[in-house]
Amino acid sequence: MDENTKNFIHDFIDEDIAEGGSYAGMQIHTRFPPEPNGYLHIGHAKAIYVDFGTAQKYGGICNLRMDDTNPSKEDVEYVDAIKEDIHWLGYDWDDRFYYASDYFEDMYNYAVELIKKGLAYVCELSPEQTREMRGSVGVPARSPYRDRPIEESLDLFSRMRAGEFENGKMTLRAKIDLASGNFNMRDPVIYRINHSAHHRTGDKWCIYPMYDFAHPIEDAMEHITHSLCTLEFEDHRPLYDWVIENCSVPSKPRQIEFARLGINYTVMSKRKLRQLVEENRVSGWDDPRMPTICGLRRRGYTPEAIRAFSERNGISKAASTVEFGFLEHCLREDLNERATRVMAVLEPIKLTITNYPEGKSELLTVENNPNRPEDGTRTVSFSRNLYIEAEDFLEVPVPKYKRLYPQGPECRLKGAYLITCTGCRKDENGRPVEIFAEYDENSRGGDPADGRKVKGATLHWVDAETAVDAEVRIYDNLFADAEPDAGDKNFLDCLNADSLQILTGCKLEKSLENASFPHSYQFMRKGYFCVDNKDSAPGHLVFNRSVALKDSFKV
Ligand code: ATP
Ligand code: MG
């Protein structure tokens, strides 16, 4: 987080650490608490930026905690991936890696404490009955078990733990206020019976704490000062505070909520992302079209671009949907600085320079990145036989077409020579298969010796004698609909059938032979690309387009 970044969370923290504030003189301590039931996505990147970034700004620390209080669906694969993604984004938790499930015994003891204080009771209403008796605005909730003697609740709660009762038979409820205008405070359930094995505690537990009870305890056990979370927990804050107030926890964290990040043309719920993977709608969690951190990384996104995106979106209380185009804009800005400029022909057609000597070849020196002279230069070979993009030739030009056509304008082969098209050779179907042109041997480097104006376009090209073959994957939005999540739409119906285009037989300049992930390249006129680190193999180069060159996003 930028030193000068300022938002409402910082205002709260500034108050808290000022003289007389509740955390005066204390080190700021935050946490990032993912549930290990899926891979992290760009929305989590925002939360990571808020949690780790805020700690960083105040010289504080941030814990990584697996929020694994829910026994089902948890997986070690996810835990490892989550760690990798956070490190890649540029953040670190040092040795403060925790599991919420490590606090199960403490949570149980705090629950017993509440019962003993007359602040919790075992309720035997079924889930349906509890719902029926929750009341409505102005009508209080009811539970016939509310005034059950403390001793009885203590006994039943320990028997719940011992496994005497089946799922749904009873719950432990906090005794707060059945008439509260905030329904979260109407004697919320804080423990439920669930005879399911947990991926870490195994069969030790058959009762599990509810999130609203568990989370404040986890925070307090870790001496978190500020528990930053998303807006849906705002109405739960009174309960968070109630738990902190009434359990003898070792510290008093403060919860502050901020708005979730939403992006158009994608979905962000882990459940939906998992469904895309499980139904093979994408190639995996790291499919380059996915909004996951691993997908974006494979696509060629940089941690810098993602951090800049988070920083520039800001943190607020107002929910909003950000344009996917803005994420791409942030990537383009970053890659524009760092990408090596190269030439690659994605849909090749032969170009023969008829007046260039056969068998001759020369090396031309080109800059790696005009924005960074320190990146140096390299050589590219030039000969009589080249490849250019098929779309850079038309036998019969359309209006305003400034590229190659017979008797058309003089065009520049980038960094090489000026050429004029003289004709083409066609196949039996009448389709051009080879373009002919003549070059001006006095225009080496691409500029005319006499200073005449070049009327045609500048084209990229690759020497056919040294070209390297590759497969190139071009991506579009995964969804054709800007809001696949909205209303009663089925997000699967909104998938974009053209989100992946695979081009084979692409011709790249020889320097790309040894390209490797994660270095970024700007393919002249075509966009930013990087090697696909999963599907590339020796002799089979695969490139992903990270983002196109054209920026339609207006900042
Ligand atoms: P999902 O709906 O994707 O499953 P979640 O909130 O259940 O999201 P968690 O693993 O619990 O996922 O999230 C860890 C942290 O990341 C939480 O603090 C959560 O608030 C935050 N987070 C999740 N999604 C977003 C988002 N889109 N924008 C900002 N923060 C998010
Ligand atoms: Mg969650």
Coordinates of C-alpha atoms and ligand atoms in Angstrom, one line a residue:
M1 CA 0.0 0.0 0.0
D2 CA 1.3 3.4 -1.0
E3 CA 2.5 5.4 2.0
N4 CA 0.2 8.2 1.1
T5 CA -2.8 6.0 0.6
K6 CA -5.6 7.2 2.7
N7 CA -9.1 5.8 3.2
F8 CA -11.7 5.5 5.8
I9 CA -10.1 2.4 7.4
H10 CA -6.9 4.4 7.9
D11 CA -9.0 7.2 9.5
F12 CA -10.4 4.7 12.0
I13 CA -7.0 3.3 12.7
D14 CA -5.5 6.8 13.1
E15 CA -8.1 7.5 15.8
D16 CA -7.5 4.2 17.5
I17 CA -3.7 4.6 17.7
A18 CA -3.8 8.3 18.7
E19 CA -3.2 9.2 22.3
G20 CA -6.3 8.1 24.3
G21 CA -7.4 5.8 21.5
S22 CA -8.3 2.1 22.2
Y23 CA -5.0 0.8 20.6
A24 CA -2.7 3.7 21.6
G25 CA 0.9 2.5 21.5
M26 CA 0.0 -0.9 20.0
Q27 CA 1.3 -2.4 16.8
I28 CA -1.4 -2.8 14.2
H29 CA -2.2 -6.4 13.6
T30 CA -4.5 -7.7 10.9
R31 CA -5.3 -11.1 9.4
F32 CA -6.4 -12.6 6.1
P33 CA -8.8 -15.5 6.7
P34 CA -9.6 -17.5 3.6
E35 CA -11.8 -20.5 3.7
P36 CA -9.7 -23.3 2.1
N37 CA -12.4 -24.4 -0.2
G38 CA -11.2 -23.0 -3.5
Y39 CA -8.5 -21.0 -5.2
L40 CA -8.1 -17.3 -4.5
H41 CA -9.5 -14.9 -7.0
I42 CA -9.1 -11.2 -7.9
G43 CA -11.6 -10.3 -5.2
H44 CA -9.4 -12.0 -2.6
A45 CA -6.5 -10.0 -4.0
K46 CA -8.3 -6.9 -2.9
A47 CA -8.8 -8.3 0.6
I48 CA -5.2 -9.3 0.7
Y49 CA -4.2 -5.8 -0.3
V50 CA -6.4 -4.4 2.4
D51 CA -5.3 -6.7 5.1
F52 CA -1.6 -7.0 4.4
G53 CA -1.3 -3.6 2.9
T54 CA -2.9 -1.8 5.9
A55 CA -0.6 -3.6 8.3
Q56 CA 2.4 -2.7 6.1
K57 CA 1.4 1.0 6.0
Y58 CA 1.4 1.1 9.8
G59 CA 4.5 -0.9 10.3
G60 CA 2.3 -3.7 11.6
I61 CA 1.9 -7.4 10.9
C62 CA -0.7 -9.6 9.2
N63 CA -1.5 -13.2 9.9
L64 CA -2.6 -15.8 7.5
R65 CA -5.4 -17.9 8.9
M66 CA -7.3 -20.8 7.2
D67 CA -10.9 -20.3 8.2
D68 CA -11.7 -24.0 8.4
T69 CA -14.5 -24.1 11.0
N70 CA -16.7 -25.7 8.5
P71 CA -15.9 -29.5 8.4
S72 CA -16.8 -30.2 4.8
K73 CA -15.2 -29.4 1.5
E74 CA -11.7 -28.5 2.7
D75 CA -8.6 -29.6 1.0
V76 CA -4.8 -29.4 1.4
E77 CA -4.4 -28.6 -2.2
Y78 CA -6.2 -25.3 -1.6
V79 CA -4.1 -24.4 1.4
D80 CA -0.9 -24.8 -0.6
A81 CA -2.3 -22.8 -3.5
I82 CA -3.5 -20.0 -1.2
K83 CA 0.0 -19.7 0.3
E84 CA 1.6 -19.6 -3.1
D85 CA -0.7 -17.0 -4.5
I86 CA -0.3 -14.6 -1.5
H87 CA 3.5 -14.9 -1.8
W88 CA 3.3 -14.3 -5.5
L89 CA 1.3 -11.1 -4.9
G90 CA 4.2 -9.9 -2.8
Y91 CA 3.0 -10.4 0.8
D92 CA 4.2 -12.6 3.7
W93 CA 2.9 -13.7 7.0
D94 CA 6.2 -14.8 8.4
D95 CA 5.6 -17.6 10.9
R96 CA 2.1 -16.5 11.7
F97 CA 0.2 -19.2 9.8
Y98 CA -2.9 -20.5 11.7
Y99 CA -5.9 -22.7 11.4
A100 CA -9.2 -21.6 12.9
S101 CA -9.7 -25.3 13.8
D102 CA -6.7 -25.0 16.2
Y103 CA -9.0 -23.0 18.5
F104 CA -11.8 -25.5 18.7
E105 CA -11.0 -26.3 22.3
D106 CA -10.8 -22.7 23.3
M107 CA -14.1 -21.9 21.5
Y108 CA -15.7 -24.8 23.4
N109 CA -14.5 -23.4 26.7
Y110 CA -15.7 -19.9 25.9
A111 CA -19.1 -21.4 25.0
V112 CA -19.2 -23.1 28.4
E113 CA -18.2 -19.8 30.0
L114 CA -21.2 -18.2 28.3
I115 CA -23.6 -20.9 29.6
K116 CA -22.2 -20.5 33.1
K117 CA -22.8 -16.7 32.9
G118 CA -26.4 -17.4 31.9
L119 CA -25.6 -16.1 28.4
A120 CA -26.1 -19.2 26.3
Y121 CA -28.5 -22.1 26.4
V122 CA -29.1 -25.4 24.6
C123 CA -32.2 -25.1 22.4
E124 CA -34.0 -28.1 21.1
L125 CA -35.9 -26.4 18.3
S126 CA -35.3 -28.0 15.0
P127 CA -33.9 -25.7 12.2
E128 CA -37.5 -25.4 10.8
Q129 CA -39.0 -24.5 14.1
T130 CA -36.3 -22.0 14.8
R131 CA -37.1 -20.3 11.5
E132 CA -40.8 -20.4 12.3
M133 CA -40.2 -18.8 15.7
R134 CA -37.8 -16.1 14.6
G135 CA -40.5 -13.5 14.6
S136 CA -40.6 -10.5 12.3
V137 CA -40.1 -6.8 12.5
G138 CA -41.8 -5.8 15.8
V139 CA -42.6 -9.4 16.7
P140 CA -40.0 -11.0 18.9
A141 CA -38.5 -14.4 18.3
R142 CA -39.4 -17.3 20.7
S143 CA -37.7 -20.3 22.2
P144 CA -39.3 -22.4 24.9
Y145 CA -35.8 -23.4 26.0
R146 CA -34.5 -20.0 26.8
D147 CA -34.9 -20.2 30.5
R148 CA -33.5 -23.7 30.8
P149 CA -31.4 -23.9 34.0
I150 CA -27.7 -23.4 33.5
E151 CA -26.8 -26.9 34.9
E152 CA -29.1 -28.5 32.3
S153 CA -27.5 -26.6 29.4
L154 CA -24.0 -27.4 30.7
D155 CA -25.0 -31.1 30.8
L156 CA -26.6 -31.1 27.4
F157 CA -23.8 -29.2 25.8
S158 CA -21.2 -31.6 27.0
R159 CA -23.4 -34.5 25.8
M160 CA -23.7 -32.7 22.4
R161 CA -19.9 -32.8 22.2
A162 CA -19.8 -36.4 23.3
G163 CA -21.9 -37.3 20.3
E164 CA -25.1 -38.4 22.0
F165 CA -27.4 -36.5 19.7
E166 CA -27.9 -36.6 16.0
N167 CA -27.5 -33.6 13.6
G168 CA -30.1 -30.9 14.0
K169 CA -31.4 -32.3 17.3
M170 CA -30.2 -29.3 19.4
T171 CA -28.0 -26.2 19.1
L172 CA -26.3 -23.9 21.5
R173 CA -27.7 -20.4 21.3
A174 CA -26.4 -17.1 22.7
K175 CA -28.9 -15.5 25.0
I176 CA -29.0 -11.9 23.8
D177 CA -32.2 -10.3 22.7
L178 CA -35.2 -12.1 21.1
A179 CA -36.8 -8.7 20.3
S180 CA -33.7 -7.1 18.7
G181 CA -34.3 -5.1 15.5
N182 CA -31.1 -6.8 14.3
F183 CA -32.1 -10.4 13.6
N184 CA -28.5 -11.6 14.1
M185 CA -28.9 -10.7 17.8
R186 CA -32.1 -12.7 18.3
D187 CA -30.4 -15.5 20.3
P188 CA -28.2 -16.6 17.4
V189 CA -27.1 -20.2 17.2
I190 CA -23.4 -20.4 18.1
Y191 CA -22.9 -24.2 17.9
R192 CA -24.5 -26.9 15.8
I193 CA -24.2 -30.6 15.7
N194 CA -22.6 -32.0 12.6
H195 CA -21.3 -35.5 12.5
S196 CA -18.8 -34.9 9.8
A197 CA -15.0 -35.5 9.8
H198 CA -12.9 -32.4 9.6
H199 CA -9.8 -32.4 7.4
R200 CA -7.5 -31.5 10.3
T201 CA -9.3 -32.6 13.5
G202 CA -10.8 -35.8 12.1
D203 CA -13.6 -37.2 14.2
K204 CA -12.6 -35.4 17.3
W205 CA -15.5 -33.0 17.0
C206 CA -19.2 -33.5 16.1
I207 CA -20.2 -30.0 17.1
Y208 CA -18.9 -27.0 15.2
P209 CA -19.0 -23.3 16.1
M210 CA -20.8 -20.9 13.8
Y211 CA -18.8 -18.3 12.0
D212 CA -20.2 -15.4 14.0
F213 CA -19.0 -16.9 17.2
A214 CA -15.8 -18.4 16.0
H215 CA -14.4 -15.5 14.1
P216 CA -14.2 -12.9 16.9
I217 CA -12.5 -15.6 19.1
E218 CA -10.0 -16.4 16.5
D219 CA -9.2 -12.7 16.1
A220 CA -8.9 -12.2 19.8
M221 CA -6.7 -15.3 20.3
E222 CA -4.3 -13.9 17.7
H223 CA -4.3 -10.4 19.2
I224 CA -5.7 -8.9 16.0
T225 CA -6.3 -5.2 16.5
H226 CA -8.3 -4.6 13.3
S227 CA -10.4 -7.3 11.7
L228 CA -11.1 -6.0 8.2
C229 CA -13.8 -7.8 6.4
T230 CA -16.4 -7.3 3.7
L231 CA -19.6 -5.4 4.0
E232 CA -22.0 -8.4 4.4
F233 CA -20.6 -8.6 7.9
E234 CA -21.7 -5.1 8.9
D235 CA -25.0 -6.3 10.4
H236 CA -23.0 -9.0 12.3
R237 CA -20.7 -6.5 14.0
P238 CA -22.9 -6.1 17.1
L239 CA -22.7 -9.9 17.6
Y240 CA -18.9 -9.8 17.0
D241 CA -18.7 -7.2 19.7
W242 CA -21.0 -9.1 22.0
V243 CA -18.8 -12.2 21.8
I244 CA -15.7 -10.2 22.5
E245 CA -17.4 -8.4 25.4
N246 CA -18.8 -11.5 27.1
C247 CA -16.1 -14.1 26.6
S248 CA -12.9 -13.7 28.6
V249 CA -10.8 -13.5 25.4
P250 CA -7.2 -12.1 25.6
S251 CA -7.7 -9.0 23.4
K252 CA -10.3 -6.8 21.9
P253 CA -10.2 -6.6 18.2
R254 CA -12.3 -4.1 16.2
Q255 CA -14.2 -5.1 13.1
I256 CA -14.2 -2.7 10.1
E257 CA -16.1 -3.5 6.9
F258 CA -15.3 -2.5 3.3
A259 CA -17.1 -3.1 0.0
R260 CA -16.4 -6.3 -2.0
L261 CA -14.8 -6.1 -5.4
G262 CA -17.0 -7.0 -8.3
I263 CA -15.8 -7.1 -11.9
N264 CA -18.0 -7.3 -15.0
Y265 CA -18.0 -10.2 -17.5
T266 CA -16.9 -12.6 -14.8
V267 CA -18.2 -14.4 -11.7
M268 CA -16.3 -14.3 -8.4
S269 CA -18.1 -16.8 -6.1
K270 CA -15.8 -19.8 -5.4
R271 CA -18.8 -22.1 -5.7
K272 CA -19.4 -20.9 -9.3
L273 CA -15.7 -21.0 -10.2
R274 CA -15.5 -24.6 -8.8
Q275 CA -18.5 -25.5 -10.9
L276 CA -16.8 -24.2 -14.1
V277 CA -13.8 -26.4 -13.2
E278 CA -15.8 -29.5 -12.3
E279 CA -17.9 -29.3 -15.4
N280 CA -14.9 -28.8 -17.6
R281 CA -16.1 -25.5 -18.9
V282 CA -12.6 -24.3 -18.4
S283 CA -9.3 -26.3 -18.3
G284 CA -8.8 -25.8 -14.5
W285 CA -8.6 -23.3 -11.8
D286 CA -5.6 -21.8 -13.6
D287 CA -7.3 -21.5 -17.0
P288 CA -6.1 -18.2 -18.2
R289 CA -9.7 -17.0 -18.6
M290 CA -10.5 -17.5 -14.9
P291 CA -10.5 -14.5 -12.5
T292 CA -8.4 -16.6 -10.1
I293 CA -4.9 -15.5 -9.1
C294 CA -3.4 -18.6 -10.7
G295 CA -5.4 -18.1 -13.9
L296 CA -4.3 -14.4 -14.1
R297 CA -0.7 -15.4 -13.4
R298 CA -0.7 -18.0 -16.2
R299 CA -2.3 -15.5 -18.5
G300 CA 0.7 -13.2 -17.9
Y301 CA -0.6 -10.8 -15.2
T302 CA 2.1 -9.4 -12.9
P303 CA 1.7 -8.9 -9.2
E304 CA 2.5 -5.2 -9.8
A305 CA -0.5 -4.9 -12.1
I306 CA -2.8 -6.6 -9.7
R307 CA -1.6 -4.5 -6.8
A308 CA -1.9 -1.3 -8.9
F309 CA -5.5 -2.4 -9.7
S310 CA -6.3 -2.8 -6.1
E311 CA -4.7 0.5 -5.1
R312 CA -6.4 2.5 -7.8
N313 CA -9.8 1.1 -7.1
G314 CA -9.6 2.3 -3.6
I315 CA -11.3 1.1 -0.5
S316 CA -14.8 2.3 0.3
K317 CA -18.1 1.3 1.8
A318 CA -20.0 1.7 -1.5
A319 CA -20.4 -1.6 -3.4
S320 CA -19.5 -1.2 -7.1
T321 CA -18.6 -3.2 -10.1
V322 CA -15.3 -2.4 -11.7
E323 CA -14.8 -2.9 -15.5
F324 CA -12.7 -5.8 -16.5
G325 CA -11.2 -3.3 -19.0
F326 CA -9.7 -1.4 -16.0
L327 CA -7.9 -4.5 -14.9
E328 CA -6.5 -4.9 -18.4
H329 CA -5.6 -1.3 -18.4
C330 CA -3.5 -1.7 -15.3
L331 CA -1.8 -4.7 -16.9
R332 CA -1.0 -2.9 -20.1
E333 CA 0.5 0.0 -18.2
D334 CA 2.8 -2.4 -16.4
L335 CA 3.8 -4.5 -19.4
N336 CA 4.3 -1.4 -21.5
E337 CA 7.3 -0.7 -19.2
R338 CA 8.7 -4.2 -18.9
A339 CA 7.8 -6.2 -22.0
T340 CA 10.5 -7.0 -24.7
R341 CA 9.4 -5.8 -28.1
V342 CA 9.5 -8.7 -30.6
M343 CA 7.9 -9.7 -33.9
A344 CA 5.6 -12.6 -34.3
V345 CA 3.3 -13.5 -37.2
L346 CA 0.2 -15.1 -36.0
E347 CA -1.6 -15.9 -39.3
P348 CA 1.3 -16.1 -41.7
I349 CA 1.6 -15.8 -45.4
K350 CA 4.9 -16.0 -47.4
L351 CA 6.5 -12.8 -48.6
T352 CA 9.3 -13.0 -51.1
I353 CA 11.5 -10.0 -51.8
T354 CA 12.2 -10.8 -55.4
N355 CA 15.2 -8.4 -55.8
Y356 CA 16.9 -9.5 -52.7
P357 CA 19.8 -11.9 -53.5
E358 CA 19.0 -15.6 -53.0
G359 CA 21.1 -17.2 -50.3
K360 CA 21.9 -13.9 -48.7
S361 CA 21.0 -13.1 -45.1
E362 CA 21.8 -10.2 -42.8
L363 CA 21.4 -9.4 -39.1
L364 CA 19.6 -6.2 -38.2
T365 CA 20.0 -4.7 -34.7
V366 CA 16.8 -3.8 -32.9
E367 CA 16.0 -2.3 -29.5
N368 CA 14.5 -4.7 -26.9
N369 CA 12.4 -2.0 -25.3
P370 CA 12.4 1.6 -26.4
N371 CA 11.1 2.6 -22.9
R372 CA 14.1 1.0 -21.2
P373 CA 17.4 1.5 -23.1
E374 CA 19.1 -0.6 -20.3
D375 CA 17.3 -3.6 -21.8
G376 CA 19.8 -3.4 -24.7
T377 CA 19.5 -4.6 -28.3
R378 CA 19.4 -7.8 -30.1
T379 CA 19.7 -8.9 -33.7
V380 CA 17.0 -10.3 -36.0
S381 CA 17.8 -12.0 -39.3
F382 CA 16.5 -10.8 -42.6
S383 CA 16.4 -12.7 -45.9
R384 CA 14.6 -12.9 -49.2
N385 CA 12.0 -15.2 -47.7
L386 CA 9.8 -13.8 -45.0
Y387 CA 6.4 -14.2 -43.3
I388 CA 3.9 -11.4 -42.8
E389 CA 0.3 -11.4 -41.5
A390 CA -2.1 -12.6 -44.2
E391 CA -4.3 -9.6 -43.4
D392 CA -1.5 -7.3 -44.4
F393 CA -2.1 -8.1 -48.1
L394 CA -5.2 -7.6 -50.2
E395 CA -5.3 -8.3 -53.9
V396 CA -7.9 -5.7 -54.3
P397 CA -7.6 -3.0 -51.7
V398 CA -10.6 -1.6 -49.7
P399 CA -10.8 2.2 -49.3
K400 CA -8.1 3.6 -46.9
Y401 CA -6.2 0.3 -46.9
K402 CA -2.5 1.3 -46.6
R403 CA -0.9 -2.1 -46.5
L404 CA 0.3 -4.3 -49.3
Y405 CA -1.5 -4.7 -52.7
P406 CA -0.1 -4.8 -56.2
Q407 CA 1.0 -1.3 -57.2
G408 CA 0.1 -0.1 -53.7
P409 CA 2.0 2.3 -51.4
E410 CA 5.5 1.8 -50.2
C411 CA 5.4 0.0 -46.8
R412 CA 8.0 -0.3 -44.1
L413 CA 9.1 -3.7 -42.8
K414 CA 9.8 -2.7 -39.2
G415 CA 13.5 -2.2 -38.5
A416 CA 14.4 -3.6 -42.0
Y417 CA 13.6 -2.1 -45.4
L418 CA 11.0 -0.3 -47.4
I419 CA 9.1 -2.5 -49.9
T420 CA 6.6 -2.2 -52.7
C421 CA 4.2 -5.0 -53.5
T422 CA 4.4 -6.3 -57.1
G423 CA 1.9 -9.2 -57.1
C424 CA 1.1 -12.6 -55.6
R425 CA 0.9 -16.3 -56.4
K426 CA -2.4 -18.1 -55.8
D427 CA -3.4 -21.7 -55.2
E428 CA -5.9 -23.6 -57.3
N429 CA -8.7 -22.0 -55.3
G430 CA -7.5 -18.6 -56.3
R431 CA -6.3 -17.8 -52.8
P432 CA -3.0 -15.9 -52.4
V433 CA -0.3 -18.1 -50.9
E434 CA 2.8 -16.0 -51.6
I435 CA 3.2 -12.3 -51.9
F436 CA 5.9 -10.7 -54.0
A437 CA 7.6 -7.4 -53.3
E438 CA 10.7 -5.4 -54.2
Y439 CA 12.8 -3.7 -51.6
D440 CA 14.8 -0.5 -51.7
E441 CA 18.3 -1.6 -50.8
N442 CA 19.2 2.0 -49.6
S443 CA 16.6 1.9 -46.9
R444 CA 18.3 -0.4 -44.4
G445 CA 16.8 0.2 -40.9
G446 CA 13.5 1.2 -42.5
D447 CA 14.0 4.8 -43.6
P448 CA 14.5 6.1 -47.1
A449 CA 17.9 7.6 -48.0
D450 CA 16.3 10.5 -49.8
G451 CA 13.9 11.4 -47.0
R452 CA 10.8 10.8 -49.1
K453 CA 7.5 10.2 -47.3
V454 CA 6.5 6.6 -46.8
K455 CA 2.8 6.4 -47.5
G456 CA 2.1 2.8 -46.5
A457 CA 1.9 1.2 -43.1
T458 CA 4.7 -0.3 -41.0
L459 CA 4.4 -4.0 -40.9
H460 CA 5.9 -6.7 -38.7
W461 CA 7.6 -9.7 -40.3
V462 CA 9.6 -12.8 -39.5
D463 CA 12.5 -14.3 -41.5
A464 CA 11.2 -17.6 -42.8
E465 CA 14.8 -19.1 -42.8
T466 CA 15.0 -18.8 -39.0
A467 CA 11.4 -18.6 -37.8
V468 CA 10.2 -20.6 -34.8
D469 CA 6.8 -22.3 -34.9
A470 CA 4.4 -21.8 -32.0
E471 CA 0.8 -22.1 -30.9
V472 CA -0.8 -18.9 -29.8
R473 CA -3.9 -18.7 -27.6
I474 CA -6.1 -15.6 -27.8
Y475 CA -8.6 -15.0 -25.0
D476 CA -11.8 -13.0 -24.8
N477 CA -14.1 -12.6 -21.8
L478 CA -15.2 -15.9 -20.3
F479 CA -18.8 -14.5 -20.2
A480 CA -20.6 -12.8 -23.1
D481 CA -22.9 -11.1 -20.6
A482 CA -21.6 -8.2 -18.5
E483 CA -23.5 -9.4 -15.4
P484 CA -23.6 -13.2 -15.5
D485 CA -24.5 -13.2 -11.8
A486 CA -27.4 -10.7 -12.0
G487 CA -31.0 -11.5 -11.2
D488 CA -32.2 -15.0 -12.0
K489 CA -29.7 -15.6 -14.8
N490 CA -28.0 -18.9 -15.0
F491 CA -24.4 -17.9 -15.2
L492 CA -23.6 -21.0 -17.3
D493 CA -26.0 -19.8 -20.0
C494 CA -23.9 -16.6 -20.2
L495 CA -20.6 -18.2 -21.1
N496 CA -18.9 -16.8 -24.2
A497 CA -18.5 -19.5 -26.8
D498 CA -15.6 -17.6 -28.4
S499 CA -13.5 -16.9 -25.3
L500 CA -10.6 -19.1 -26.6
Q501 CA -9.1 -19.0 -30.0
I502 CA -6.2 -21.3 -30.7
L503 CA -3.8 -20.3 -33.5
T504 CA -1.3 -22.9 -34.7
G505 CA 1.6 -22.6 -37.1
C506 CA 2.4 -19.1 -35.9
K507 CA 5.8 -17.9 -36.9
L508 CA 8.0 -16.2 -34.3
E509 CA 11.4 -14.5 -34.6
K510 CA 14.2 -16.8 -33.6
S511 CA 15.0 -15.0 -30.3
L512 CA 11.7 -16.4 -28.9
E513 CA 13.0 -19.9 -29.2
N514 CA 14.2 -19.9 -25.6
A515 CA 11.4 -17.7 -24.2
S516 CA 10.3 -18.8 -20.8
F517 CA 7.5 -18.0 -18.4
P518 CA 7.0 -15.4 -16.8
H519 CA 8.8 -13.0 -19.1
S520 CA 6.4 -10.7 -21.1
Y521 CA 6.7 -9.9 -24.7
Q522 CA 5.0 -7.3 -26.8
F523 CA 4.3 -8.9 -30.2
M524 CA 4.3 -5.9 -32.4
R525 CA 0.7 -4.8 -33.3
K526 CA -0.7 -7.9 -31.6
G527 CA -0.6 -7.4 -27.9
Y528 CA 1.3 -8.7 -24.9
F529 CA 2.1 -12.4 -24.6
C530 CA 3.9 -14.8 -22.3
V531 CA 4.8 -18.5 -22.6
D532 CA 2.2 -20.8 -21.2
N533 CA 4.0 -22.6 -18.4
K534 CA 1.8 -25.6 -18.4
D535 CA 1.3 -26.6 -22.0
S536 CA 4.6 -25.5 -23.5
A537 CA 7.2 -28.3 -24.0
P538 CA 10.6 -28.4 -25.8
G539 CA 9.8 -28.1 -29.5
H540 CA 6.2 -27.1 -28.8
L541 CA 6.0 -23.4 -27.8
V542 CA 2.7 -22.1 -26.6
F543 CA 2.0 -18.5 -25.9
N544 CA -0.9 -16.8 -24.2
R545 CA -2.1 -13.4 -25.0
S546 CA -2.2 -11.5 -21.7
V547 CA -3.9 -8.5 -23.1
A548 CA -4.4 -6.8 -26.5
L549 CA -2.6 -3.6 -27.3
K550 CA -5.6 -1.4 -27.9
D551 CA -6.9 0.3 -24.8
S552 CA -10.5 1.3 -25.0
F553 CA -10.5 2.1 -21.3
K554 CA -10.6 5.8 -20.5
V555 CA -9.2 6.7 -17.1
Ligands
ATP1 P1 -16.6 -16.6 -2.0 O1 -18.0 -16.1 -2.1 O2 -15.8 -16.4 -3.2 O3 -16.6 -18.1 -1.5 P2 -15.8 -15.9 0.6 O4 -16.0 -14.6 1.3 O5 -16.7 -17.0 1.1 O6 -16.0 -15.7 -0.9 P3 -13.3 -16.5 1.8 O7 -12.3 -17.5 1.5 O8 -14.1 -16.6 3.1 O9 -14.3 -16.4 0.6 O10 -12.7 -15.1 1.8 C1 -11.5 -14.7 2.5 C2 -11.6 -13.2 2.6 O11 -11.6 -12.6 1.4 C3 -12.8 -12.7 3.4 O12 -12.4 -11.8 4.4 C4 -13.6 -12.1 2.3 O13 -14.4 -11.1 2.9 C5 -12.6 -11.6 1.3 N1 -13.2 -11.6 0.0 C6 -13.8 -12.6 -0.7 N2 -14.3 -12.2 -1.9 C7 -14.0 -10.9 -1.9 C8 -14.3 -9.8 -2.9 N3 -14.9 -10.1 -4.1 N4 -13.8 -8.6 -2.7 C9 -13.1 -8.3 -1.5 N5 -12.9 -9.2 -0.6 C10 -13.3 -10.5 -0.8
MG2 MG -16.3 -16.9 3.6

